CSV table of C-alpha atoms in Angstrom, one decimal:
chain,number,residue,atom,x,y,z
A,1,UNK,CA,76.3,100.6,112.8
A,2,UNK,CA,74.7,103.9,113.7
A,3,UNK,CA,74.5,106.8,111.4
A,4,UNK,CA,77.0,108.7,113.5
A,5,UNK,CA,79.6,105.7,113.1
A,6,UNK,CA,79.2,105.2,109.2
A,7,UNK,CA,79.6,109.2,108.9
A,8,UNK,CA,82.9,108.7,110.8
A,9,UNK,CA,83.9,105.7,109.0
A,10,UNK,CA,83.6,107.7,105.5
A,11,UNK,CA,85.3,110.6,107.0
A,12,UNK,CA,88.2,108.5,108.1
A,13,UNK,CA,88.3,106.6,104.7
A,14,UNK,CA,87.5,110.1,102.5
A,15,UNK,CA,90.7,112.0,104.0
A,16,UNK,CA,93.1,109.2,103.0
A,17,UNK,CA,91.7,108.3,99.5
A,18,UNK,CA,92.5,110.1,96.2
A,19,UNK,CA,90.2,113.0,95.4
A,20,UNK,CA,86.9,112.0,94.0
A,21,UNK,CA,86.5,115.8,92.9
A,22,UNK,CA,82.6,115.3,93.2
A,23,UNK,CA,79.7,115.3,95.7
A,24,UNK,CA,78.0,112.0,96.4
A,25,UNK,CA,75.4,111.3,98.8
A,26,UNK,CA,74.5,108.0,100.6
A,27,UNK,CA,71.0,107.4,101.2
A,28,UNK,CA,70.2,104.8,103.8
A,29,UNK,CA,67.6,103.5,106.2
A,30,UNK,CA,69.1,105.9,108.7
A,31,UNK,CA,69.6,108.8,107.0
A,32,UNK,CA,71.9,110.7,104.8
A,33,UNK,CA,75.8,110.9,104.4
A,34,UNK,CA,76.9,113.9,102.1
A,35,UNK,CA,80.6,113.9,100.6
A,36,UNK,CA,81.8,117.0,99.2
A,37,UNK,CA,85.0,116.0,97.8
A,38,UNK,CA,85.2,119.2,95.6
A,39,UNK,CA,86.7,121.1,98.7
A,40,UNK,CA,90.0,120.0,100.2
A,41,UNK,CA,89.8,118.8,103.0
A,42,UNK,CA,87.0,116.8,101.8
A,43,UNK,CA,83.7,117.6,103.8
A,44,UNK,CA,81.5,114.6,105.2
A,45,UNK,CA,78.4,115.6,106.8
A,46,UNK,CA,74.8,114.6,107.5
A,47,UNK,CA,73.1,117.5,105.3
A,48,UNK,CA,70.6,116.0,102.8
A,49,UNK,CA,72.1,118.4,99.8
A,50,UNK,CA,71.8,117.9,96.1
A,51,UNK,CA,74.7,115.5,95.0
A,52,UNK,CA,76.5,114.3,91.6
A,53,UNK,CA,75.8,110.8,92.4
A,54,UNK,CA,73.1,109.4,94.9
A,55,UNK,CA,73.7,105.8,96.3
A,56,UNK,CA,70.6,104.3,97.9
A,57,UNK,CA,71.5,101.6,100.2
A,58,UNK,CA,70.6,100.2,103.5
A,59,UNK,CA,73.3,100.2,106.3
A,60,UNK,CA,73.5,96.4,106.5
A,61,UNK,CA,74.3,95.8,103.1
A,62,UNK,CA,76.7,98.8,103.3
A,63,UNK,CA,78.5,97.2,106.1
A,64,UNK,CA,78.4,93.9,104.0
A,65,UNK,CA,80.2,95.6,101.0
A,66,UNK,CA,82.7,97.0,103.2
A,67,UNK,CA,83.6,93.6,104.6
A,68,UNK,CA,83.8,91.8,101.7
A,69,UNK,CA,80.6,89.8,102.5
A,70,UNK,CA,78.5,91.2,99.6
A,71,UNK,CA,80.0,92.3,96.0
A,72,UNK,CA,79.2,95.9,95.3
A,73,UNK,CA,78.1,94.8,91.4
A,74,UNK,CA,75.9,92.0,92.9
A,75,UNK,CA,74.7,94.4,95.0
A,76,UNK,CA,73.6,96.8,92.2
A,77,UNK,CA,72.3,93.9,90.2
A,78,UNK,CA,69.9,92.8,92.6
A,79,UNK,CA,68.6,95.9,93.6
A,80,UNK,CA,70.2,96.4,96.8
A,81,UNK,CA,72.4,99.3,95.7
A,82,UNK,CA,70.7,102.0,93.4
A,83,UNK,CA,72.5,104.6,92.0
A,84,UNK,CA,71.3,108.1,90.9
A,85,UNK,CA,73.6,110.2,88.7
A,86,UNK,CA,77.2,109.8,87.4
A,87,UNK,CA,78.1,106.2,87.6
A,88,UNK,CA,81.7,106.8,87.3
A,89,UNK,CA,81.6,108.7,90.7
A,90,UNK,CA,79.7,105.4,92.0
A,91,UNK,CA,82.4,103.3,91.3
A,92,UNK,CA,85.0,105.8,92.5
A,93,UNK,CA,83.2,105.7,95.9
A,94,UNK,CA,83.2,102.0,95.6
A,95,UNK,CA,86.8,101.8,95.9
A,96,UNK,CA,86.8,104.6,98.8
A,97,UNK,CA,84.4,102.2,100.6
A,98,UNK,CA,86.0,98.7,100.1
């Protein structure tokens, strides 16, 4: 999956999700996806801006989490997913992505 495909996928998912009312940033091995759901509609871009929560994960593991092949909690516990910032927002992001 390319960074553009990932960005488009998140843009679609965030549009149909309940409001996170926060900013989040996915930092991947291919680049950054920034989500600002404090705005309506939510804005998804590849801008590297400060966020309430940062999720650091490689795209391959992110794909596995989206398909259910990798449990997000297990990814976190094994260091494949690192969270900086508000853990509550990270948990909400998991619901949006899953």
